[in-house]
Tab-separated table of N, CA and C in Angstrom:
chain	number	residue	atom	x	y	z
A	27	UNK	N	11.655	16.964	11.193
A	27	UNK	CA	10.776	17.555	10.195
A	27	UNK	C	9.462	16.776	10.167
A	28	UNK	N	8.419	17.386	10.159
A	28	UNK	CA	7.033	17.112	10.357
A	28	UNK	C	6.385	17.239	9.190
A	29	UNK	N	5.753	15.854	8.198
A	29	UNK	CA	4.577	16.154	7.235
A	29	UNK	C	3.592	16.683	7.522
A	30	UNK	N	3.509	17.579	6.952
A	30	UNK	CA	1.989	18.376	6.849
A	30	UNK	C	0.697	17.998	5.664
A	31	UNK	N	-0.338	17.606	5.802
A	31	UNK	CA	-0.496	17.291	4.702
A	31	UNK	C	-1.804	18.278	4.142
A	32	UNK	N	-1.557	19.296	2.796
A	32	UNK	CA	-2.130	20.030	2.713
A	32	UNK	C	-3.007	20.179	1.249
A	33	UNK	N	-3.927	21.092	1.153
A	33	UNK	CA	-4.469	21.251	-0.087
A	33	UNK	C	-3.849	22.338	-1.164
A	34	UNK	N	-3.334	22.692	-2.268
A	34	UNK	CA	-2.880	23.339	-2.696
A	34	UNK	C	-4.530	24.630	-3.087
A	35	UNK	N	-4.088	25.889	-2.268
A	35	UNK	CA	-5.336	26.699	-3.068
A	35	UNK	C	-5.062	27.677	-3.616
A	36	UNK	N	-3.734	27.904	-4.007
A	36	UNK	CA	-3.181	29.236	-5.456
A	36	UNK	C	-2.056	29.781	-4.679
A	37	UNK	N	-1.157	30.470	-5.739
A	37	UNK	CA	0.086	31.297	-5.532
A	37	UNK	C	-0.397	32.344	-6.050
A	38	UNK	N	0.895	33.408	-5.300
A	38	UNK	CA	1.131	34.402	-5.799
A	38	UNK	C	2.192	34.755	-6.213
A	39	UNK	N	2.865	35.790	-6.931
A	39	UNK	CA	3.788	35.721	-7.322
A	39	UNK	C	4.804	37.397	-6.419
A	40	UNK	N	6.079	37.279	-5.771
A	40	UNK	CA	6.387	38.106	-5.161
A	40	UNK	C	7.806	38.695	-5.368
A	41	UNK	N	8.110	39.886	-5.323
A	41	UNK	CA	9.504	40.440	-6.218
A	41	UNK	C	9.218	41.411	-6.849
A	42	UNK	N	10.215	42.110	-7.305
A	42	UNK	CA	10.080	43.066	-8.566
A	42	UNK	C	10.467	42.801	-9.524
A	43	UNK	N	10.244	43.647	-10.748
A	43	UNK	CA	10.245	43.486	-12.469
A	43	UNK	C	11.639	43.174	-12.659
A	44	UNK	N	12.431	43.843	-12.126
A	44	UNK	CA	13.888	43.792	-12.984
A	44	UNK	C	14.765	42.145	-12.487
A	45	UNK	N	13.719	41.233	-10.994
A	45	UNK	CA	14.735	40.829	-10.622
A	45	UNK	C	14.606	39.497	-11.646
A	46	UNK	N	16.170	38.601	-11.559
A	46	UNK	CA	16.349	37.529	-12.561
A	46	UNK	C	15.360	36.513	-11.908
A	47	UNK	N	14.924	36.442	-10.985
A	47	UNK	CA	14.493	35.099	-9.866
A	47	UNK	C	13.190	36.132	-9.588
A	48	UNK	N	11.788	35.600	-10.186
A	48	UNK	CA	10.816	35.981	-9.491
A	48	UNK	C	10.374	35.050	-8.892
A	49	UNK	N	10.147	35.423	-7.084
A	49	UNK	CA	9.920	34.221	-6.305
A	49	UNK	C	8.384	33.761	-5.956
A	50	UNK	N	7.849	33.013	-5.589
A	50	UNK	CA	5.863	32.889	-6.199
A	50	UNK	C	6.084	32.159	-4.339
A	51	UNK	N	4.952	32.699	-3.782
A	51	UNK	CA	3.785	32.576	-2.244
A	51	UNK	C	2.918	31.571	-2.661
A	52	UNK	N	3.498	30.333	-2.020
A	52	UNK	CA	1.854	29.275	-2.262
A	52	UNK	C	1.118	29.373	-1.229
A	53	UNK	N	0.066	29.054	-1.133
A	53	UNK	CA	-1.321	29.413	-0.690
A	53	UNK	C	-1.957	27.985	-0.512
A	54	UNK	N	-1.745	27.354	0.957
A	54	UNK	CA	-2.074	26.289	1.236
A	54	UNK	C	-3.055	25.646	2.478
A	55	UNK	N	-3.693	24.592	2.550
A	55	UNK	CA	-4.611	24.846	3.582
A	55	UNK	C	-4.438	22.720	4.217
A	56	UNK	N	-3.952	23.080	5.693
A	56	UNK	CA	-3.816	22.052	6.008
A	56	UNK	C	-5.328	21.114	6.103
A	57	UNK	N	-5.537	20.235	5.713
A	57	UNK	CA	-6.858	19.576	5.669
A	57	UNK	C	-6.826	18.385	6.730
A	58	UNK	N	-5.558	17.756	6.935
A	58	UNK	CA	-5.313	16.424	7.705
A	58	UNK	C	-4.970	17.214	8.897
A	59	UNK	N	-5.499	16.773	9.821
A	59	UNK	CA	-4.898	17.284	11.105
A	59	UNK	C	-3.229	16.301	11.384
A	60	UNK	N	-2.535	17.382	11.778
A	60	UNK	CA	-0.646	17.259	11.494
A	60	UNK	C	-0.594	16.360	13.093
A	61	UNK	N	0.547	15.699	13.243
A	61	UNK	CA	0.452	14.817	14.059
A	61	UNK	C	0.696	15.292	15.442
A	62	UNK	N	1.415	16.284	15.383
A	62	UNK	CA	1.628	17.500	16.592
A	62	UNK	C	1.030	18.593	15.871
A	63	UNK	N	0.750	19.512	17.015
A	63	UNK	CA	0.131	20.762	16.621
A	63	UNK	C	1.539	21.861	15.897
A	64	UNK	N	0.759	22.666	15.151
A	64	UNK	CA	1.849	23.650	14.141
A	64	UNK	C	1.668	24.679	15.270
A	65	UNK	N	3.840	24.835	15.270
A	65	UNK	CA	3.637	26.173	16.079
A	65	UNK	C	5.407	27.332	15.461
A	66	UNK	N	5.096	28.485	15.538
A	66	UNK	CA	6.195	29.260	14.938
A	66	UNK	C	7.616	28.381	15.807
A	67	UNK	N	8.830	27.944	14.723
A	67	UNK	CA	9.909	27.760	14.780
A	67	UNK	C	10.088	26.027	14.746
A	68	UNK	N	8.406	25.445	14.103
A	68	UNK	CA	8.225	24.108	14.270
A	68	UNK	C	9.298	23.888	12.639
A	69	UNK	N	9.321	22.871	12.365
A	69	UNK	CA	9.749	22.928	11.043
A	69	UNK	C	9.052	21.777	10.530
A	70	UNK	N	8.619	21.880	9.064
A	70	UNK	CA	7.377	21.005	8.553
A	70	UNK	C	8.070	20.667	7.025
A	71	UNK	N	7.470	19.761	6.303
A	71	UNK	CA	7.505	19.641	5.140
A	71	UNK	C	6.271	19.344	4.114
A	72	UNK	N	5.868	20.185	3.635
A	72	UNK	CA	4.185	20.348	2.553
A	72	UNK	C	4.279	18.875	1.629
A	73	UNK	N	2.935	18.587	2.143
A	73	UNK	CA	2.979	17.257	0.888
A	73	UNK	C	1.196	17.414	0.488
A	74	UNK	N	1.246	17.391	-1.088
A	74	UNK	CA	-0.390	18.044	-1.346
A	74	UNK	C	-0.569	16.812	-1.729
A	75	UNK	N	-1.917	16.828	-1.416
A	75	UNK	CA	-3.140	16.473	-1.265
A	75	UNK	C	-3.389	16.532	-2.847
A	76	UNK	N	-4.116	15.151	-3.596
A	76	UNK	CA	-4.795	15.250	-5.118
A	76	UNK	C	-6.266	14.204	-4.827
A	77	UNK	N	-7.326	14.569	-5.346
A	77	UNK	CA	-8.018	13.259	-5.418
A	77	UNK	C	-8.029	12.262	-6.425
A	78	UNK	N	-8.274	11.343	-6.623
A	78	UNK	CA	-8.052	10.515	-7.293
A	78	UNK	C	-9.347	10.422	-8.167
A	79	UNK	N	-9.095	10.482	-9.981
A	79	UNK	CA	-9.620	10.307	-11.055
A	79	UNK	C	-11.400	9.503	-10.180
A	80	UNK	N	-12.735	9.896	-10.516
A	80	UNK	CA	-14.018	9.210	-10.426
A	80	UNK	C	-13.736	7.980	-11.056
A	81	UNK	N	-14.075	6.866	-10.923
A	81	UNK	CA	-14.057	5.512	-11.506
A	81	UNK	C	-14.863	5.279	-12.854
A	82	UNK	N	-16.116	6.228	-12.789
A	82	UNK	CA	-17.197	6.294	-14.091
A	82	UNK	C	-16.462	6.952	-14.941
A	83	UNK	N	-15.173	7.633	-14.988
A	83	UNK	CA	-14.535	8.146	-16.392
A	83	UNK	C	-13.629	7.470	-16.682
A	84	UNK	N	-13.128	6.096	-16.165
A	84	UNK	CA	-12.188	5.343	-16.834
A	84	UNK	C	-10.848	5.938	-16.974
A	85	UNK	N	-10.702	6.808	-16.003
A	85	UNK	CA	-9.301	7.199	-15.624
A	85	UNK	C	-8.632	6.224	-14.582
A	86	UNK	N	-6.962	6.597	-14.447
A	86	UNK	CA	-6.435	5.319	-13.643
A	86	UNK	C	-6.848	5.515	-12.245
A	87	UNK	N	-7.260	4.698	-11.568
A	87	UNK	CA	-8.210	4.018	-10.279
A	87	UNK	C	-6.953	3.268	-9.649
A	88	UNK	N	-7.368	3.499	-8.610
A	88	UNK	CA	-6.815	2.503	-7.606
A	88	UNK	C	-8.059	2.001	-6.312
A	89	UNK	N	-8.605	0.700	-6.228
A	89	UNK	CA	-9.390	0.726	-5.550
A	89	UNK	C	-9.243	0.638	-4.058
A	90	UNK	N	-10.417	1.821	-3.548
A	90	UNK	CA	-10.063	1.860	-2.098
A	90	UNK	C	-9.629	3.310	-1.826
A	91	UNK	N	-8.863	3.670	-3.071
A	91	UNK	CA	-8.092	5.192	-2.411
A	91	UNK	C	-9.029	6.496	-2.698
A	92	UNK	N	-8.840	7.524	-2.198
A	92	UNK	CA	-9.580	9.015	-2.677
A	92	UNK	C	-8.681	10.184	-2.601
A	93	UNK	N	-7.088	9.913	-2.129
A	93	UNK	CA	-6.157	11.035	-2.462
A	93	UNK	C	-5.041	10.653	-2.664
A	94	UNK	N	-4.014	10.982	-3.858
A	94	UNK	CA	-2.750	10.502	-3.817
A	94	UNK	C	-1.924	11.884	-2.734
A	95	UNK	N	-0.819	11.327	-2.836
A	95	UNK	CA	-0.244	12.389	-1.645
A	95	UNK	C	1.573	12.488	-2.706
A	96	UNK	N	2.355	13.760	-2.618
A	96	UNK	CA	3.309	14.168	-3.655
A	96	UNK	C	4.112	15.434	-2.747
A	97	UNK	N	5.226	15.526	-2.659
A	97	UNK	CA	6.072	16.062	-2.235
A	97	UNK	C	5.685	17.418	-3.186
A	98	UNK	N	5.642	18.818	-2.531
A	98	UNK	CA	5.599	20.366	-2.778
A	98	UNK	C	6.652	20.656	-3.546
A	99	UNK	N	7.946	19.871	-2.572
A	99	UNK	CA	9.304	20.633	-2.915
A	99	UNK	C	9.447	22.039	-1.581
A	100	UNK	N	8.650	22.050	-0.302
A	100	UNK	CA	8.606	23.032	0.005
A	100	UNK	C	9.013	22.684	1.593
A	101	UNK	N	9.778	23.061	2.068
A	101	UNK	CA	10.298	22.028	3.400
A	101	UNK	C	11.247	23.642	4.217
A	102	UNK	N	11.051	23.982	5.636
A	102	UNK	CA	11.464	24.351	6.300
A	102	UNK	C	10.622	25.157	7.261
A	103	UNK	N	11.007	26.146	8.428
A	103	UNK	CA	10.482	26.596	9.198
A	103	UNK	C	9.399	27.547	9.286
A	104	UNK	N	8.735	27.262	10.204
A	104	UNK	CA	7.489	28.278	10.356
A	104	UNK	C	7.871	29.318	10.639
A	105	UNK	N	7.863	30.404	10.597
A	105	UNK	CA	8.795	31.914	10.899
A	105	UNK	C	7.685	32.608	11.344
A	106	UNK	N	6.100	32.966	11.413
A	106	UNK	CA	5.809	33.402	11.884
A	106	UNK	C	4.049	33.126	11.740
A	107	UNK	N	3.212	34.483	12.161
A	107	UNK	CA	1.971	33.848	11.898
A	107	UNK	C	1.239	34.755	10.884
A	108	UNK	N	0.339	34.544	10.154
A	108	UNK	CA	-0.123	35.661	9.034
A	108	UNK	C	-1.084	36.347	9.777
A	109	UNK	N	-2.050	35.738	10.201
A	109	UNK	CA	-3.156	35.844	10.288
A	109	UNK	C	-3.863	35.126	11.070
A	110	UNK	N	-4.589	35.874	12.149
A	110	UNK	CA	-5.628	35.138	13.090
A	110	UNK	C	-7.329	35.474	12.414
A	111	UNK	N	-7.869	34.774	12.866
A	111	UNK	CA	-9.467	34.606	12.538
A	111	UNK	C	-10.030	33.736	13.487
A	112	UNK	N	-11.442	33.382	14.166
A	112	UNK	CA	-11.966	32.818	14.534
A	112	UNK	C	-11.960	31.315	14.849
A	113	UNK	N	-11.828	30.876	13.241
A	113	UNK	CA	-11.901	29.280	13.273
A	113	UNK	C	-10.358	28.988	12.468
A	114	UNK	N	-9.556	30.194	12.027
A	114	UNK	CA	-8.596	29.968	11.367
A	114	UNK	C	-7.453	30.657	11.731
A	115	UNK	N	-6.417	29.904	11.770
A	115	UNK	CA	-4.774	30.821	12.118
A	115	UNK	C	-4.261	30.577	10.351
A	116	UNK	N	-3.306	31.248	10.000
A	116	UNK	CA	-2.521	31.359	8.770
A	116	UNK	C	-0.783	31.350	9.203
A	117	UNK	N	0.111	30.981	8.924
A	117	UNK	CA	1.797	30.176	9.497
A	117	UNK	C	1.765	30.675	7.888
A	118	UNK	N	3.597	31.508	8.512
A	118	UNK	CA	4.281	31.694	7.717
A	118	UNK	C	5.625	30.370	7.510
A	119	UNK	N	5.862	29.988	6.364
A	119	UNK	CA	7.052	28.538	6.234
A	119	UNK	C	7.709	29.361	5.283
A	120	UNK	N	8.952	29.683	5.629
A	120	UNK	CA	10.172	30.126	4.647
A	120	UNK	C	10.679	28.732	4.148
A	121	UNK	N	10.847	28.536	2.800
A	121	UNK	CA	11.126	27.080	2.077
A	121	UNK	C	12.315	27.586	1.824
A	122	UNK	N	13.279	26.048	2.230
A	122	UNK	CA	15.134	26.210	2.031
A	122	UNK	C	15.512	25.777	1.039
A	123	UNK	N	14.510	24.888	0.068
A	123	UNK	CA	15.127	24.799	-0.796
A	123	UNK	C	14.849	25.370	-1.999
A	124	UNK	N	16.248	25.326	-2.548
A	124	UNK	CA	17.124	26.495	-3.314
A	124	UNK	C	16.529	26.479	-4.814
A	125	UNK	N	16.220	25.101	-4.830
A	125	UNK	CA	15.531	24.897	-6.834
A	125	UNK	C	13.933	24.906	-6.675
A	126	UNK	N	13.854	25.465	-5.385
A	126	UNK	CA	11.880	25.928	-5.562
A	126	UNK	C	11.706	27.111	-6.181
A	127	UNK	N	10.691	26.899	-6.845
A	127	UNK	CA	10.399	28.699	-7.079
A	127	UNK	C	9.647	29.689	-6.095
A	128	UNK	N	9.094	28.389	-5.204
A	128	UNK	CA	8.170	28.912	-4.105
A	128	UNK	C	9.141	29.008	-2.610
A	129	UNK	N	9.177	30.903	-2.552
A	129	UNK	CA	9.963	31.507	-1.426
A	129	UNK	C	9.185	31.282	-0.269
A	130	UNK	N	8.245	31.443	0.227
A	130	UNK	CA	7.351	31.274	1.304
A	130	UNK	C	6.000	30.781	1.183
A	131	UNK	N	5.676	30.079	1.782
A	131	UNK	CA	3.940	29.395	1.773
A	131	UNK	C	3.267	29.624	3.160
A	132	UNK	N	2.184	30.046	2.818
A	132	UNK	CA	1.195	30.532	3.746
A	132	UNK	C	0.207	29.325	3.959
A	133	UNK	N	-0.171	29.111	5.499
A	133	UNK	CA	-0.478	27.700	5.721
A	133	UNK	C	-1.375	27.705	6.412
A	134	UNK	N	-3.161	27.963	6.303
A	134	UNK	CA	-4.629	28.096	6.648
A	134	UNK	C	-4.442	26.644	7.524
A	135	UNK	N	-5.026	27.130	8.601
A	135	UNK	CA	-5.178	25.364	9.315
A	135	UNK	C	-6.153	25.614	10.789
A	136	UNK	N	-7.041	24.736	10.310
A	136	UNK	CA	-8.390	25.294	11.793
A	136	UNK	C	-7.779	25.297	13.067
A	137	UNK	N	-7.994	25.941	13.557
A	137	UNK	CA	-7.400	26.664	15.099
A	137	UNK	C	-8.091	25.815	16.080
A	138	UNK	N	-7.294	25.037	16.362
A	138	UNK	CA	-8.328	24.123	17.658
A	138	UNK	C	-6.440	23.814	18.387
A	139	UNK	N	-6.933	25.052	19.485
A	139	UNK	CA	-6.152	25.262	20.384
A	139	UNK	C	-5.384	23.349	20.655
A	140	UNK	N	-4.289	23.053	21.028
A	140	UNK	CA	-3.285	21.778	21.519
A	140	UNK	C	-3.885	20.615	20.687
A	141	UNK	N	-4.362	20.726	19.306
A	141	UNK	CA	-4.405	19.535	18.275
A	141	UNK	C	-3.851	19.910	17.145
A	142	UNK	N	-4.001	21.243	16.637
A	142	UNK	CA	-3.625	21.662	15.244
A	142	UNK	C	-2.820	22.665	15.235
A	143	UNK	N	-2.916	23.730	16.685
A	143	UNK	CA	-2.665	24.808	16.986
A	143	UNK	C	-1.155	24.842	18.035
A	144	UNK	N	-0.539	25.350	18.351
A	144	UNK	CA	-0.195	25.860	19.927
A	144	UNK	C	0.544	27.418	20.000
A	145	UNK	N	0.346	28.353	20.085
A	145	UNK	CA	0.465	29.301	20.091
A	145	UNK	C	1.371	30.189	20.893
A	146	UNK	N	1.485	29.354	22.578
A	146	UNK	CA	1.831	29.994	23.351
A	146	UNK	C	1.016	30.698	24.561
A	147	UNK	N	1.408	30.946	25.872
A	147	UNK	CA	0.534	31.262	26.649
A	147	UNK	C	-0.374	32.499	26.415
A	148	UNK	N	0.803	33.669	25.813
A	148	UNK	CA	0.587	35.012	25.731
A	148	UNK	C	-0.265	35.117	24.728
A	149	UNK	N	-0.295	34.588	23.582
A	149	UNK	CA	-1.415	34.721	22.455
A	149	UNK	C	-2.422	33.835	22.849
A	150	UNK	N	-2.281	32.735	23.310
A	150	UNK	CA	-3.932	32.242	24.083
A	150	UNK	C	-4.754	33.271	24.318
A	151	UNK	N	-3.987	33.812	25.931
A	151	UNK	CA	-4.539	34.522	26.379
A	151	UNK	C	-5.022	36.062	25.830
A	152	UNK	N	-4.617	36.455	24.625
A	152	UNK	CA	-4.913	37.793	23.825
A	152	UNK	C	-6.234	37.057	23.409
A	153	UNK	N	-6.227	35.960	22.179
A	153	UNK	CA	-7.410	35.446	21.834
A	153	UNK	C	-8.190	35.200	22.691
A	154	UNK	N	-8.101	34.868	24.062
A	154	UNK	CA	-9.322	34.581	24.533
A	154	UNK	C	-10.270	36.395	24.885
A	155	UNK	N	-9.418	37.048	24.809
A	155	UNK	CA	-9.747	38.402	25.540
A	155	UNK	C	-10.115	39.183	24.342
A	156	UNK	N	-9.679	38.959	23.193
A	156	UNK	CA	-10.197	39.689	22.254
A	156	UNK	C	-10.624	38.337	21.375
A	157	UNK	N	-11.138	37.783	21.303
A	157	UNK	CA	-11.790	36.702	20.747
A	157	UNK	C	-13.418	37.149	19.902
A	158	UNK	N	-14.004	38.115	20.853
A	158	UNK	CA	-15.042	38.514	20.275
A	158	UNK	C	-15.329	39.522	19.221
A	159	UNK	N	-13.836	40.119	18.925
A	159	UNK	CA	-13.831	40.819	17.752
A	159	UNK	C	-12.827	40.495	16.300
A	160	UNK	N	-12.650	39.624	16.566
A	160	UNK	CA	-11.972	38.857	15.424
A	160	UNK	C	-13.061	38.021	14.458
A	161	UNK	N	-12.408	38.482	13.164
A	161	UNK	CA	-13.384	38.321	12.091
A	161	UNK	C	-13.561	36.733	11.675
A	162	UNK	N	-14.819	36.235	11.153
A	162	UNK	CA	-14.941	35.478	11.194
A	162	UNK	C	-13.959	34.149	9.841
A	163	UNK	N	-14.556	35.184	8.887
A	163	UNK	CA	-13.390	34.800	7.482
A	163	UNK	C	-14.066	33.170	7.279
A	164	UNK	N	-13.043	32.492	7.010
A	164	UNK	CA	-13.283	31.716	6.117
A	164	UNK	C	-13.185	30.432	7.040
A	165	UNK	N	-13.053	29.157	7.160
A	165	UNK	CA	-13.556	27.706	7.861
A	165	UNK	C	-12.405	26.520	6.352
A	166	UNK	N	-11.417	26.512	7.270
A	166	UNK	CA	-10.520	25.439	6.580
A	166	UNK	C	-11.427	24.021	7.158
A	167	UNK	N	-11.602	22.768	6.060
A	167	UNK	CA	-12.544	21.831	6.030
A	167	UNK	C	-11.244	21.110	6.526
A	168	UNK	N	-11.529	19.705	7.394
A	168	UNK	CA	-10.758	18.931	7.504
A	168	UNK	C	-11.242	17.408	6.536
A	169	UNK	N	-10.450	16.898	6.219
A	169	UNK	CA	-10.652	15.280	5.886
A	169	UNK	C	-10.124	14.434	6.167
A	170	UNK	N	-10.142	14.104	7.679
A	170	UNK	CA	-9.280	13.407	8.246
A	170	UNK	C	-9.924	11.695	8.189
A	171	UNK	N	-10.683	11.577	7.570
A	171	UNK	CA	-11.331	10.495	6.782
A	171	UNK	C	-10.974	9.668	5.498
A	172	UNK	N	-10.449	10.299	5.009
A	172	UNK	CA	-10.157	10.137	3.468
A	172	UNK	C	-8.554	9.171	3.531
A	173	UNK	N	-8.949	7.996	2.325
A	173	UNK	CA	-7.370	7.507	2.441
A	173	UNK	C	-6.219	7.930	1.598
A	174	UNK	N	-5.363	7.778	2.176
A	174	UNK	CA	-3.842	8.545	1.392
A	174	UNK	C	-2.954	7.566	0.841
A	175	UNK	N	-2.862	7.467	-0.535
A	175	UNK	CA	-1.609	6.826	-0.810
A	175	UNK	C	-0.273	7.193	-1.512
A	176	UNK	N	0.430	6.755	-1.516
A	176	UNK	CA	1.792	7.764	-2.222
A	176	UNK	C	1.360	7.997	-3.785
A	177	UNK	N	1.732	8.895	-4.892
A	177	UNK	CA	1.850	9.205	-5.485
A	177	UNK	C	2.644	8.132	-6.418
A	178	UNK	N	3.408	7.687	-5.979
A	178	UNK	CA	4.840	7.200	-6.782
A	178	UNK	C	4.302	5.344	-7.079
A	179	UNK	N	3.419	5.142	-6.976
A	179	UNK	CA	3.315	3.928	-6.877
A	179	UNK	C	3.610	2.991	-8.605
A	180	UNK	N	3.916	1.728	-8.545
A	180	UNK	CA	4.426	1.435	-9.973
A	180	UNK	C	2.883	1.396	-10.495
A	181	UNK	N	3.027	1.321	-11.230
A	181	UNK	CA	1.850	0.732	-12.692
A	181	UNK	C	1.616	-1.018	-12.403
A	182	UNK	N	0.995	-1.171	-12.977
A	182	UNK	CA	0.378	-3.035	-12.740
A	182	UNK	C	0.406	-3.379	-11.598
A	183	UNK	N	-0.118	-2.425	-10.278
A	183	UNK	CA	-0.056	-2.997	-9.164
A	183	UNK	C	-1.763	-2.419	-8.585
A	184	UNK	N	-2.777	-2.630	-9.327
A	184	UNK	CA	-3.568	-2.406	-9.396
A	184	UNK	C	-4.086	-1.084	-9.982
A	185	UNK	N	-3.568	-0.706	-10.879
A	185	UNK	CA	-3.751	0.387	-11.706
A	185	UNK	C	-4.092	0.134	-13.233
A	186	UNK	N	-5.221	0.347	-13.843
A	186	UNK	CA	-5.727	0.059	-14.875
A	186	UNK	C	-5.788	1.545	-16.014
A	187	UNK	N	-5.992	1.269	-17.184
A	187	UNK	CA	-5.779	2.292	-18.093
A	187	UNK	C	-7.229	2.272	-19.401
Protein backbone atom coordinates (compact mmCIF):
# COMPACT_ATOMS: atom_id res chain seq x y z
CA UNK A 1 0.00 0.00 0.00
CA UNK A 2 1.27 3.32 -1.25
CA UNK A 3 0.77 6.94 0.57
CA UNK A 4 -0.63 9.30 -1.49
CA UNK A 5 -0.46 12.53 -0.28
CA UNK A 6 -3.40 14.69 -1.19
CA UNK A 7 -5.46 17.92 -0.87
CA UNK A 8 -8.95 17.49 0.27
CA UNK A 9 -11.27 19.65 -2.46
CA UNK A 10 -15.12 18.58 -1.54
CA UNK A 11 -17.51 15.54 -1.51
CA UNK A 12 -20.34 14.52 -2.83
CA UNK A 13 -22.84 12.71 -1.58
CA UNK A 14 -24.05 9.28 -3.56
CA UNK A 15 -27.19 6.79 -3.08
CA UNK A 16 -30.73 7.12 -2.83
CA UNK A 17 -33.34 8.63 -0.32
CA UNK A 18 -34.68 5.56 1.23
CA UNK A 19 -31.18 3.96 1.72
CA UNK A 20 -30.05 3.56 5.70
CA UNK A 21 -26.17 4.22 4.61
CA UNK A 22 -25.84 7.31 2.42
CA UNK A 23 -22.43 6.85 0.95
CA UNK A 24 -20.42 10.53 0.16
CA UNK A 25 -17.44 10.71 -3.19
CA UNK A 26 -14.43 12.67 -1.88
CA UNK A 27 -12.93 14.83 -4.26
CA UNK A 28 -9.20 14.88 -3.97
CA UNK A 29 -6.15 16.24 -5.67
CA UNK A 30 -2.73 14.65 -5.35
CA UNK A 31 -0.31 17.69 -4.75
CA UNK A 32 3.01 15.62 -3.65
CA UNK A 33 4.19 13.72 -6.38
CA UNK A 34 3.50 9.73 -5.03
CA UNK A 35 6.65 7.79 -4.91
CA UNK A 36 5.73 5.46 -7.87
CA UNK A 37 3.51 6.59 -10.45
CA UNK A 38 -0.57 5.93 -9.84
CA UNK A 39 -1.84 3.33 -12.06
CA UNK A 40 -5.49 1.32 -12.19
CA UNK A 41 -5.22 -1.85 -9.76
CA UNK A 42 -2.26 0.12 -7.80
CA UNK A 43 -3.52 0.21 -4.27
CA UNK A 44 -2.91 3.55 -2.25
CA UNK A 45 -3.83 5.00 1.00
CA UNK A 46 -5.14 9.06 1.11
CA UNK A 47 -3.39 11.06 3.71
CA UNK A 48 -4.55 15.00 3.51
CA UNK A 49 -2.66 17.54 3.37
CA UNK A 50 -3.54 20.77 6.18
CA UNK A 51 -1.44 23.93 6.39
CA UNK A 52 -0.34 24.94 9.35
CA UNK A 53 -1.99 28.00 11.51
CA UNK A 54 0.20 31.75 10.08
CA UNK A 55 2.51 32.49 13.08
CA UNK A 56 1.10 36.38 13.21
CA UNK A 57 -2.27 34.86 14.68
CA UNK A 58 -0.83 33.12 17.59
CA UNK A 59 -2.24 29.88 16.70
CA UNK A 60 -0.25 26.57 17.56
CA UNK A 61 3.10 26.79 15.35
CA UNK A 62 5.52 24.48 14.94
CA UNK A 63 8.67 26.02 13.63
CA UNK A 64 9.91 25.06 10.28
CA UNK A 65 6.67 23.21 9.20
CA UNK A 66 3.83 24.42 6.49
CA UNK A 67 1.60 21.12 6.39
CA UNK A 68 0.49 18.67 8.95
CA UNK A 69 -0.30 15.36 7.23
CA UNK A 70 -3.64 12.92 8.88
CA UNK A 71 -4.93 9.70 7.78
CA UNK A 72 -8.53 10.09 5.34
CA UNK A 73 -9.63 6.80 6.67
CA UNK A 74 -9.69 6.01 2.91
CA UNK A 75 -7.32 3.08 1.81
CA UNK A 76 -7.75 0.63 -1.19
CA UNK A 77 -7.64 0.12 -4.95
CA UNK A 78 -7.64 2.20 -7.91
CA UNK A 79 -10.48 0.56 -10.02
CA UNK A 80 -10.43 2.73 -12.75
CA UNK A 81 -9.93 6.15 -14.48
CA UNK A 82 -12.54 9.15 -14.39
CA UNK A 83 -11.29 11.33 -16.52
CA UNK A 84 -8.58 12.38 -18.96
CA UNK A 85 -7.63 16.11 -19.70
CA UNK A 86 -4.53 17.61 -20.94
CA UNK A 87 -2.48 18.32 -17.87
CA UNK A 88 -4.84 16.13 -15.72
CA UNK A 89 -5.93 12.31 -15.32
CA UNK A 90 -8.77 11.70 -12.48
CA UNK A 91 -8.37 7.57 -10.63
CA UNK A 92 -11.14 6.01 -9.38
CA UNK A 93 -10.11 4.36 -5.37
CA UNK A 94 -12.96 2.14 -4.06
CA UNK A 95 -12.25 2.59 -0.05
CA UNK A 96 -12.47 -0.94 2.02
CA UNK A 97 -12.98 0.38 4.85
CA UNK A 98 -16.21 -0.43 6.31
CA UNK A 99 -16.62 2.62 9.14
CA UNK A 100 -15.89 5.29 6.24
CA UNK A 101 -18.62 7.10 5.04
CA UNK A 102 -16.59 7.81 2.01
CA UNK A 103 -17.50 4.87 -0.77
CA UNK A 104 -15.17 6.05 -3.51
CA UNK A 105 -12.66 9.04 -3.97
CA UNK A 106 -11.82 10.58 -7.08
CA UNK A 107 -8.09 11.41 -7.35
CA UNK A 108 -6.95 14.72 -9.80
CA UNK A 109 -3.15 14.23 -10.19
CA UNK A 110 -0.96 16.05 -13.08
CA UNK A 111 -0.36 13.65 -15.84
CA UNK A 112 3.32 13.54 -16.42
CA UNK A 113 3.51 10.33 -18.19
CA UNK A 114 6.27 7.48 -15.76
CA UNK A 115 6.43 10.03 -12.56
CA UNK A 116 2.84 10.51 -11.46
CA UNK A 117 1.15 8.69 -14.23
CA UNK A 118 1.46 5.13 -15.99
CA UNK A 119 -1.30 4.25 -17.96
CA UNK A 120 -0.28 1.56 -20.13
CA UNK A 121 0.90 1.22 -23.69
CA UNK A 122 -2.59 1.33 -25.33
CA UNK A 123 -3.80 4.57 -23.63
CA UNK A 124 -0.36 6.29 -24.19
CA UNK A 125 -0.71 5.69 -27.41
CA UNK A 126 -4.67 6.93 -27.78
CA UNK A 127 -3.41 10.18 -25.90
CA UNK A 128 -0.76 10.79 -27.97
CA UNK A 129 -3.10 10.50 -31.17
CA UNK A 130 -5.90 12.24 -29.84
CA UNK A 131 -4.06 14.51 -27.57
CA UNK A 132 -5.04 17.53 -29.58
CA UNK A 133 -8.58 17.38 -28.78
CA UNK A 134 -8.78 16.84 -25.26
CA UNK A 135 -9.96 19.59 -23.14
CA UNK A 136 -7.89 21.56 -21.37
CA UNK A 137 -9.83 21.81 -17.79
CA UNK A 138 -8.20 22.50 -14.91
CA UNK A 139 -3.98 22.25 -13.77
CA UNK A 140 -3.60 20.22 -10.35
CA UNK A 141 -0.62 22.50 -8.53
CA UNK A 142 2.12 20.44 -7.10
CA UNK A 143 4.04 21.28 -3.70
CA UNK A 144 6.57 19.14 -3.68
CA UNK A 145 8.48 21.81 -1.65
CA UNK A 146 6.60 22.21 1.31
CA UNK A 147 7.47 20.31 4.69
CA UNK A 148 5.27 17.53 6.11
CA UNK A 149 4.87 16.58 9.54
CA UNK A 150 2.57 14.07 11.23
CA UNK A 151 -0.45 15.34 12.64
CA UNK A 152 -0.28 13.34 15.89
CA UNK A 153 2.58 14.96 17.39
CA UNK A 154 2.53 15.46 21.48
CA UNK A 155 2.09 19.00 22.83
CA UNK A 156 5.35 20.58 24.61
CA UNK A 157 7.47 19.42 21.94
CA UNK A 158 7.65 22.64 20.42
CA UNK A 159 4.16 23.63 20.24
CA UNK A 160 3.03 26.80 21.90
CA UNK A 161 -0.56 28.09 22.75
Amino acid sequence: TMEVYVRHRGQLLRGERNETRIAEVGLFDVTITPAKPLHVGGRVRLMRLDNRPDPSHGDYIRVGATCTVEDTGIEGDIIGIRAVERKMVEFVVRNEKDWSMTELAYLSVRRSRGVTIELGALMNFLLWVLGWCLVVGREVPTEDTDVVIAAELPRGNGWRE
